[in-house]
Amino acid sequence: MNYIVYDLEFTVVRKHEWQSEIIEIGAAKVAEQEGKLQIIDTFQTFVKPMRSSSFNADTMQFTGIKPEDIKLAPMLPEAIKSFTEWMGDEPYYMCSWGPDDKFQLIRNCNEHKIPLDWIRNHNDIQKQFSRKHKMEQYRQIGLKRALEMLGIDFEGAHHRAVDDAINTAKVFIAVFDEFELQTNNAAYDSMYTTHLVYESGEHEPNLPFGRLADLLKQASSGEE
């Protein structure tokens, strides 16, 4: 069994009629080797957005991704093809920190008419970690805080997909025995195949995608 711990970076939107686009995919593949879980491989690709206007100054400031990074990058269908090939044929669970990545992944795949059947056994690691380690002042614990609680140093750059994926994988490995992983498949979930409903919930103050999630929630409401 493989565990695909992934992270996405996407464009920052300021207007409700705009839709965020994925501009980077990063992932860490976790599997058991020599009797323990460990990161056995990583994946990274930039993604060229369909709408060049969506890649703005706010996006560059937030992610650190530059125009030259995405200039020759593949469009999402090709990027997803590379990603799924890297994931391989072994059974897997997909894991992300928080709900934002799954929401954006499905929404972008729907826009590009990419099948959803590969988005399976998806689990929100932030939600599970927060339930097990809930502190009074937190409803959802941020990745940085989770690492601090576990005594793990953050490595790499914040808001870069592969670095965030690797650090999420470290949390996943450290508390794997506490998780109750769910099986599911987005292709057979009417929530994603008929009408996409999104609830951002409450976020830890300063959690990077908290504000963005609220914007997306408002955008979704405005479409109805």
XYZ file of N, CA and C in Angstrom:
672
model
N 0.840 -1.195 0.000
C 0.000 0.000 0.000
C 0.877 1.249 0.000
N 0.553 2.187 -0.888
C 1.237 3.472 -0.932
C 0.317 4.566 -0.395
N 0.933 5.574 0.157
C 0.213 6.746 0.653
C 0.758 7.955 -0.095
N -0.094 8.572 -0.885
C 0.297 9.719 -1.700
C -0.091 10.986 -0.950
N 0.891 11.614 -0.350
C 0.659 12.844 0.412
C 1.001 14.005 -0.526
N 0.005 14.778 -0.904
C 0.231 15.785 -1.938
C -0.174 17.183 -1.474
N 0.290 18.156 -2.212
C -0.051 19.555 -1.943
C -0.136 20.293 -3.271
N -1.012 21.259 -3.322
C -1.183 22.072 -4.525
C -0.918 23.534 -4.215
N -0.415 24.233 -5.191
C -0.398 25.693 -5.146
C -1.293 26.161 -6.275
N -2.076 27.204 -6.003
C -2.978 27.692 -7.027
C -3.058 29.201 -6.984
N -3.594 29.767 -8.035
C -3.648 31.213 -8.166
C -4.561 31.816 -7.102
N -4.198 32.995 -6.658
C -4.975 33.713 -5.650
C -5.990 34.585 -6.372
N -7.254 34.375 -6.083
C -8.318 35.141 -6.748
C -8.830 36.228 -5.826
N -9.226 37.327 -6.408
C -9.771 38.447 -5.646
C -11.186 38.804 -6.057
N -11.639 38.243 -7.172
C -12.990 38.514 -7.632
C -13.778 37.213 -7.660
N -15.032 37.272 -7.252
C -15.826 36.063 -7.098
C -16.080 35.336 -8.410
N -16.051 36.079 -9.507
C -16.344 35.416 -10.775
C -15.130 34.673 -11.328
N -13.986 34.848 -10.722
C -12.794 34.139 -11.152
C -12.662 32.823 -10.413
N -11.963 31.898 -11.025
C -11.725 30.595 -10.400
C -10.233 30.359 -10.270
N -9.813 29.904 -9.090
C -8.404 29.601 -8.882
C -7.968 28.462 -9.800
N -6.733 28.536 -10.271
C -6.179 27.488 -11.122
C -4.928 26.900 -10.471
N -4.777 25.609 -10.576
C -3.602 24.920 -10.043
C -2.372 25.336 -10.844
N -1.306 25.719 -10.147
C -0.070 26.101 -10.833
C 1.128 25.258 -10.367
N 0.933 24.411 -9.362
C 1.995 23.500 -8.960
C 1.405 22.297 -8.242
N 1.936 21.129 -8.529
C 1.589 19.897 -7.835
C 2.861 19.335 -7.216
N 2.803 19.042 -5.943
C 3.924 18.394 -5.270
C 3.411 17.221 -4.454
N 4.193 16.179 -4.335
C 3.728 15.000 -3.600
C 4.900 14.211 -3.047
N 4.618 13.494 -1.980
C 5.569 12.549 -1.393
C 4.890 11.191 -1.340
N 5.577 10.168 -1.808
C 5.036 8.809 -1.759
C 5.583 8.123 -0.507
N 4.665 7.687 0.350
C 5.029 7.034 1.608
C 4.669 5.558 1.516
N 5.585 4.707 1.930
C 5.344 3.262 1.928
C 6.191 2.623 3.026
N 5.827 1.393 3.365
C 6.584 0.685 4.395
C 7.826 0.042 3.783
N 8.967 0.343 4.363
C 10.223 -0.276 3.979
C 11.025 -0.572 5.236
N 11.565 -1.771 5.265
C 12.342 -2.209 6.420
C 11.548 -2.067 7.716
N 10.259 -2.373 7.614
C 9.409 -2.417 8.794
C 8.885 -1.095 9.294
N 9.087 -0.015 8.536
C 8.570 1.279 8.987
C 8.185 2.138 7.787
N 7.239 3.071 8.026
C 6.815 3.973 6.971
C 7.890 5.023 6.723
N 8.127 5.312 5.454
C 9.077 6.351 5.113
C 8.779 6.900 3.727
N 9.285 8.078 3.467
C 9.127 8.681 2.144
C 10.066 7.969 1.181
N 9.494 7.405 0.115
C 10.318 6.648 -0.830
C 10.519 7.378 -2.152
N 9.723 8.420 -2.400
C 9.876 9.152 -3.665
C 9.106 10.467 -3.558
N 9.449 11.421 -4.414
C 8.735 12.701 -4.455
C 8.409 13.056 -5.902
N 7.453 13.958 -6.055
C 6.996 14.401 -7.381
C 6.762 15.899 -7.331
N 7.116 16.560 -8.433
C 6.840 18.000 -8.537
C 6.680 18.390 -9.987
N 5.680 19.197 -10.259
C 5.542 19.811 -11.572
C 4.825 21.139 -11.422
N 5.266 22.125 -12.197
C 4.487 23.349 -12.321
C 3.383 23.090 -13.334
N 2.364 23.910 -13.296
C 1.221 23.755 -14.200
C 0.900 25.114 -14.809
N 0.767 25.138 -16.117
C 0.435 26.380 -16.810
C -1.076 26.611 -16.754
N -1.522 27.739 -16.209
C -2.972 27.986 -16.125
C -3.578 28.276 -17.498
N -4.864 27.992 -17.653
C -5.556 28.279 -18.903
C -5.646 29.776 -19.146
N -5.890 30.526 -18.060
C -6.071 31.967 -18.172
C -4.813 32.652 -17.645
N -4.049 33.236 -18.540
C -2.802 33.877 -18.123
C -3.063 35.011 -17.148
N -4.227 35.635 -17.239
C -4.547 36.756 -16.361
C -4.719 36.322 -14.908
N -4.939 35.015 -14.685
C -5.142 34.556 -13.310
C -3.840 34.493 -12.527
N -2.713 34.504 -13.249
C -1.402 34.489 -12.587
C -0.992 35.935 -12.348
N -1.247 36.406 -11.124
C -1.081 37.815 -10.838
C -0.022 38.056 -9.762
N 0.138 39.324 -9.393
C 1.142 39.699 -8.393
C 0.851 39.063 -7.041
N -0.426 38.958 -6.673
C -0.788 38.339 -5.401
C -0.341 36.879 -5.371
N -0.525 36.188 -6.501
C -0.112 34.787 -6.593
C 1.398 34.655 -6.455
N 2.138 35.517 -7.141
C 3.598 35.457 -7.072
C 4.088 35.739 -5.654
N 3.468 36.710 -5.001
C 3.886 37.053 -3.637
C 3.572 35.924 -2.668
N 2.420 35.295 -2.816
C 1.985 34.260 -1.883
C 2.772 32.966 -2.062
N 3.010 32.569 -3.310
C 3.626 31.270 -3.578
C 5.124 31.340 -3.856
N 5.600 32.488 -4.316
C 6.996 32.573 -4.735
C 7.232 32.015 -6.126
N 6.170 31.564 -6.781
C 6.278 31.040 -8.142
C 6.348 32.208 -9.118
N 7.253 32.122 -10.079
C 7.493 33.211 -11.013
C 6.961 32.858 -12.404
N 6.735 33.876 -13.239
C 6.226 33.603 -14.599
C 7.086 32.619 -15.374
N 8.408 32.702 -15.194
C 9.278 31.782 -15.938
C 9.118 30.332 -15.481
N 8.602 30.134 -14.247
C 8.389 28.770 -13.754
C 7.262 28.064 -14.509
N 6.269 28.841 -14.922
C 5.097 28.232 -15.566
C 5.063 28.437 -17.075
N 6.004 29.217 -17.590
C 5.978 29.554 -19.020
C 5.970 28.312 -19.895
N 6.823 27.356 -19.595
C 6.924 26.135 -20.396
C 6.332 24.916 -19.684
N 5.611 25.163 -18.620
C 5.017 24.059 -17.849
C 3.856 23.426 -18.613
N 3.540 22.171 -18.328
C 2.402 21.515 -18.989
C 1.077 22.075 -18.500
N 0.059 21.960 -19.328
C -1.299 22.279 -18.893
C -1.763 21.173 -17.947
N -2.876 21.416 -17.273
C -3.309 20.489 -16.230
C -3.505 19.051 -16.718
N -4.135 18.791 -17.860
C -4.315 17.387 -18.271
C -2.994 16.620 -18.374
N -1.969 17.262 -18.946
C -0.672 16.599 -19.068
C -0.010 16.443 -17.699
N -0.173 17.471 -16.847
C 0.411 17.404 -15.504
C -0.228 16.284 -14.687
N -1.545 16.137 -14.800
C -2.238 15.064 -14.078
C -1.817 13.703 -14.616
N -1.621 13.608 -15.912
C -1.156 12.343 -16.501
C 0.195 11.950 -15.912
N 1.108 12.908 -15.822
C 2.420 12.624 -15.237
C 2.292 12.251 -13.766
N 1.414 12.948 -13.071
C 1.211 12.696 -11.647
C 0.675 11.292 -11.413
N -0.347 10.902 -12.151
C -0.944 9.574 -11.945
C 0.003 8.462 -12.369
N 0.811 8.710 -13.393
C 1.819 7.712 -13.784
C 2.838 7.538 -12.666
N 3.220 8.639 -12.035
C 4.162 8.572 -10.917
C 3.532 7.850 -9.721
N 2.241 8.047 -9.509
C 1.555 7.385 -8.393
C 1.625 5.874 -8.539
N 1.571 5.374 -9.758
C 1.751 3.956 -10.015
C 0.494 3.123 -9.903
N 0.660 1.818 -10.075
C -0.466 0.885 -10.105
C -0.774 0.236 -8.756
N 0.102 0.444 -7.771
C -0.158 -0.121 -6.448
C -1.371 0.568 -5.808
N -2.138 -0.148 -4.979
C -3.237 0.496 -4.246
C -2.705 1.673 -3.431
N -3.506 2.720 -3.314
C -3.024 3.909 -2.611
C -4.160 4.656 -1.908
N -3.747 5.408 -0.921
C -4.572 6.431 -0.306
C -3.999 7.782 -0.709
N -4.868 8.766 -0.943
C -4.418 10.132 -1.186
C -4.666 10.945 0.078
N -3.686 11.742 0.457
C -3.786 12.511 1.695
C -3.326 13.941 1.453
N -4.061 14.889 2.027
C -3.677 16.291 1.924
C -3.916 16.962 3.267
N -3.335 18.135 3.427
C -3.514 18.889 4.670
C -4.647 19.890 4.464
N -5.812 19.584 4.990
C -6.965 20.460 4.850
C -7.817 20.116 3.643
N -8.978 20.782 3.502
C -9.920 20.476 2.425
C -9.649 21.218 1.125
N -8.826 22.256 1.165
C -8.669 23.124 -0.004
C -8.131 22.398 -1.229
N -7.147 21.517 -1.013
C -6.505 20.868 -2.162
C -7.467 19.945 -2.906
N -8.235 19.164 -2.169
C -9.189 18.269 -2.836
C -10.241 19.072 -3.578
N -10.727 20.109 -2.950
C -11.726 20.965 -3.598
C -11.191 21.526 -4.909
N -9.985 22.107 -4.859
C -9.422 22.705 -6.062
C -9.077 21.652 -7.112
N -8.582 20.502 -6.665
C -8.234 19.445 -7.603
C -9.449 18.991 -8.385
N -10.537 18.732 -7.693
C -11.760 18.268 -8.355
C -12.351 19.362 -9.224
N -12.363 20.574 -8.722
C -12.940 21.674 -9.489
C -12.149 21.908 -10.777
N -10.828 21.897 -10.684
C -10.007 22.099 -11.872
C -10.127 20.926 -12.836
N -10.178 19.699 -12.308
C -10.354 18.536 -13.180
C -11.690 18.598 -13.909
N -12.723 18.996 -13.218
C -14.032 19.136 -13.863
C -13.978 20.175 -14.988
N -13.290 21.279 -14.735
C -13.198 22.332 -15.752
C -12.473 21.829 -16.999
N -11.464 20.988 -16.795
C -10.694 20.443 -17.920
C -11.273 19.125 -18.433
N -12.387 18.690 -17.846
C -13.036 17.423 -18.238
C -12.112 16.230 -18.037
N -11.354 16.255 -16.957
C -10.480 15.157 -16.584
C -11.258 14.209 -15.675
N -11.316 12.909 -15.956
C -12.051 11.972 -15.096
C -11.564 12.041 -13.656
N -12.479 11.744 -12.730
C -12.168 11.851 -11.306
C -11.873 10.509 -10.645
N -11.929 9.414 -11.410
C -11.856 8.096 -10.777
C -10.529 7.816 -10.081
N -9.484 8.534 -10.432
C -8.176 8.320 -9.799
C -8.073 9.025 -8.445
N -9.011 9.955 -8.161
C -9.011 10.658 -6.871
C -9.770 9.781 -5.884
N -9.053 8.861 -5.280
C -9.711 7.845 -4.467
C -9.047 7.719 -3.101
N -9.831 7.205 -2.155
C -9.344 6.980 -0.788
C -8.687 8.249 -0.240
N -9.388 9.356 -0.429
C -8.842 10.666 -0.070
C -9.128 10.971 1.392
N -8.098 11.429 2.109
C -8.237 11.736 3.527
C -7.614 13.083 3.848
N -8.318 13.813 4.718
C -7.864 15.121 5.182
C -7.040 14.916 6.449
N -5.724 15.035 6.330
C -4.836 14.789 7.458
C -4.979 15.870 8.526
N -5.202 17.097 8.104
C -5.388 18.186 9.069
C -6.595 17.905 9.971
N -7.677 17.466 9.375
C -8.894 17.191 10.132
C -8.672 16.079 11.143
N -8.015 15.026 10.713
C -7.776 13.903 11.620
C -6.801 14.295 12.729
N -5.742 15.011 12.373
C -4.765 15.429 13.379
C -5.420 16.352 14.400
N -6.247 17.277 13.928
C -6.894 18.236 14.824
C -7.842 17.542 15.794
N -8.516 16.511 15.314
C -9.425 15.767 16.196
C -8.668 15.058 17.311
N -7.496 14.541 16.985
C -6.717 13.782 17.964
C -5.928 14.687 18.901
N -5.579 15.876 18.443
C -4.706 16.757 19.222
C -5.362 18.111 19.462
N -6.672 18.135 19.575
C -7.393 19.409 19.659
C -6.956 20.175 20.899
N -6.653 21.443 20.689
C -6.377 22.365 21.771
C -7.482 23.417 21.772
N -7.742 23.998 22.905
C -8.908 24.870 23.052
C -8.912 26.009 22.039
N -7.732 26.562 21.739
C -7.698 27.722 20.862
C -7.698 27.368 19.386
N -7.688 26.079 19.044
C -7.648 25.676 17.647
C -8.878 24.847 17.279
N -9.499 25.187 16.145
C -10.489 24.296 15.563
C -9.820 23.400 14.531
N -8.915 23.984 13.749
C -8.103 23.215 12.809
C -6.652 23.650 13.023
N -5.792 22.705 13.230
C -4.393 22.996 13.511
C -3.624 23.124 12.200
N -2.857 24.197 12.072
C -2.060 24.423 10.873
C -0.874 23.475 10.803
N -0.332 23.307 9.598
C 0.784 22.391 9.403
C 1.994 22.801 10.235
N 2.305 24.080 10.244
C 3.458 24.559 11.016
C 3.294 24.227 12.488
N 2.094 24.451 13.016
C 1.829 24.165 14.427
C 1.906 22.669 14.701
N 1.390 21.856 13.784
C 1.435 20.405 13.961
C 2.877 19.921 14.040
N 3.729 20.437 13.170
C 5.139 20.060 13.202
C 5.780 20.461 14.528
N 5.457 21.661 15.012
C 5.993 22.118 16.295
C 5.552 21.208 17.427
N 4.295 20.793 17.410
C 3.764 19.921 18.455
C 4.480 18.580 18.472
N 4.928 18.140 17.298
C 5.608 16.850 17.189
C 7.120 16.964 17.303
N 7.605 18.188 17.445
C 9.049 18.382 17.542
C 9.773 18.139 16.234
N 9.105 18.419 15.114
C 9.689 18.206 13.788
C 9.959 19.567 13.153
N 11.143 19.764 12.653
C 11.492 21.008 11.984
C 10.909 21.046 10.582
N 10.391 22.214 10.198
C 9.931 22.403 8.822
C 11.149 22.535 7.924
N 11.151 21.810 6.831
C 12.250 21.886 5.868
C 11.733 22.405 4.536
N 12.506 23.288 3.917
C 12.113 23.818 2.623
C 11.445 25.167 2.741
N 10.656 25.516 1.733
C 9.983 26.810 1.660
C 8.482 26.636 1.843
N 7.887 27.501 2.645
C 6.437 27.476 2.805
C 5.766 27.874 1.482
N 4.605 27.283 1.238
C 3.802 27.557 0.053
C 4.491 27.124 -1.236
N 5.360 26.123 -1.136
C 5.851 25.431 -2.310
C 5.374 24.003 -2.175
N 4.762 23.497 -3.229
C 3.976 22.271 -3.141
C 4.763 21.059 -2.653
N 5.923 20.813 -3.234
C 6.648 19.599 -2.849
C 7.172 19.710 -1.419
N 7.592 20.898 -0.990
C 8.072 21.068 0.382
C 6.938 20.878 1.381
N 5.776 21.469 1.088
C 4.631 21.290 1.981
C 4.193 19.824 2.015
N 4.263 19.150 0.870
C 3.883 17.733 0.819
C 4.831 16.891 1.669
N 6.123 17.158 1.579
C 7.106 16.402 2.359
C 6.888 16.619 3.849
N 6.648 17.861 4.250
C 6.431 18.140 5.666
C 5.116 17.553 6.163
N 4.094 17.550 5.312
C 2.839 16.886 5.675
C 3.068 15.390 5.836
N 3.879 14.815 4.957
C 4.186 13.384 5.039
C 4.894 13.051 6.352
N 5.726 13.952 6.837
C 6.408 13.719 8.106
C 5.405 13.637 9.258
N 4.400 14.517 9.233
C 3.346 14.454 10.247
C 2.572 13.153 10.098
N 2.230 12.818 8.869
C 1.482 11.594 8.583
C 2.201 10.371 9.138
N 3.503 10.273 8.905
C 4.278 9.127 9.381
C 4.346 9.108 10.904
N 4.536 10.297 11.488
C 4.722 10.373 12.944
C 3.499 9.918 13.717
N 2.308 10.175 13.178
C 1.080 9.846 13.927
C 0.183 8.900 13.138
N 0.768 8.124 12.248
C 0.001 7.235 11.383
C -0.932 6.322 12.183
N -0.469 5.811 13.301
C -1.276 4.872 14.089
C -2.532 5.511 14.662
N -2.605 6.832 14.685
C -3.772 7.527 15.220
C -4.857 7.740 14.169
N -4.521 7.568 12.909
C -5.455 7.876 11.841
C -6.405 6.715 11.547
N -7.589 7.082 11.108
C -8.576 6.112 10.623
C -8.875 6.481 9.178
N -8.146 5.899 8.262
C -8.238 6.282 6.861
C -9.512 5.737 6.222
N -10.141 6.594 5.420
C -11.402 6.263 4.780
C -11.186 5.893 3.312
N -12.025 4.978 2.821
C -12.014 4.649 1.398
C -13.147 5.404 0.711
N -12.885 5.888 -0.486
C -13.883 6.663 -1.230
C -13.390 6.827 -2.663
N -14.222 7.357 -3.504
C -13.851 7.629 -4.890
C -14.676 8.810 -5.374
N -13.991 9.889 -5.760
C -14.681 11.118 -6.168
C -15.583 10.902 -7.363
N -15.253 9.933 -8.222
C -16.050 9.695 -9.425
C -17.442 9.180 -9.109
N -17.614 8.587 -7.939
C -18.911 8.014 -7.571
C -19.601 8.807 -6.462
N -19.091 9.978 -6.182
C -19.674 10.818 -5.143
C -20.504 11.906 -5.814
N -21.813 11.881 -5.604
C -22.699 12.840 -6.256
C -22.366 14.271 -5.890
N -21.716 14.461 -4.764
C -21.316 15.803 -4.356
C -20.382 16.425 -5.394
N -19.571 15.588 -6.052
C -18.604 16.094 -7.011
C -19.033 15.887 -8.451
N -19.904 14.917 -8.712
C -20.280 14.626 -10.094
C -21.516 15.397 -10.530
N -22.309 15.913 -9.572
C -23.504 16.661 -9.959
C -23.390 18.129 -9.592
N -23.186 18.398 -8.296
C -23.113 19.787 -7.863
C -22.064 19.890 -6.769
N -21.045 20.684 -7.009
C -19.943 20.798 -6.064
C -20.315 21.750 -4.942
N -20.353 21.209 -3.727
C -20.661 22.007 -2.557
C -19.412 22.111 -1.725
N -19.116 23.300 -1.231
C -17.875 23.494 -0.485
C -18.141 24.221 0.816
N -17.650 23.644 1.905
C -17.707 24.290 3.199
C -16.292 24.479 3.697
N -15.914 25.714 3.977
C -14.555 25.950 4.433
C -14.402 25.694 5.910
N -15.477 25.833 6.681
C -15.382 25.642 8.122
C -14.580 26.753 8.746
N -14.151 26.538 9.970
C -13.366 27.537 10.662
C -11.911 27.148 10.602
N -11.059 28.151 10.463
C -9.644 27.896 10.266
C -8.841 28.534 11.383
N -7.697 27.970 11.606
C -6.753 28.569 12.529
C -6.373 29.944 12.008
N -6.259 30.967 12.875
C -5.814 32.276 12.423
C -4.478 32.172 11.700
N -4.396 32.872 10.553
C -3.185 32.917 9.744
C -2.910 31.626 8.983
N -3.834 30.644 9.032
C -3.669 29.459 8.194
C -3.743 29.914 6.738
N -2.754 29.620 5.901
C -2.633 30.252 4.587
C -3.879 30.208 3.733
N -4.542 29.031 3.646
C -5.671 28.928 2.739
C -6.999 29.204 3.420
N -6.981 29.624 4.678
C -8.222 29.928 5.363
C -8.977 31.052 4.685
N -8.264 32.150 4.418
C -8.912 33.282 3.773
C -9.313 32.940 2.355
N -8.445 32.205 1.671
C -8.760 31.805 0.308
C -9.970 30.889 0.273
N -10.072 29.994 1.252
C -11.223 29.088 1.319
C -12.517 29.870 1.492
N -12.465 30.916 2.320
C -13.657 31.731 2.519
C -14.059 32.429 1.227
N -13.067 32.897 0.478
C -13.353 33.502 -0.807
C -14.022 32.507 -1.753
N -13.495 31.272 -1.761
C -14.053 30.246 -2.625
C -15.463 29.879 -2.227
N -15.698 29.858 -0.921
C -17.048 29.551 -0.443
C -18.020 30.616 -0.938
N -17.603 31.898 -0.860
C -18.459 32.969 -1.316
C -18.684 32.885 -2.816
N -17.616 32.517 -3.548
C -17.727 32.396 -4.998
C -18.716 31.303 -5.367
N -18.627 30.167 -4.647
C -19.531 29.051 -4.909
C -20.973 29.460 -4.654
N -21.206 30.216 -3.579
C -22.550 30.657 -3.243
C -23.076 31.605 -4.302
N -22.191 32.406 -4.852
C -22.614 33.377 -5.850
C -23.014 32.757 -7.158
N -22.602 31.494 -7.392
C -22.932 30.832 -8.657
C -24.310 30.231 -8.656
N -24.887 30.075 -7.462
C -26.166 29.381 -7.374
C -27.333 30.318 -7.670
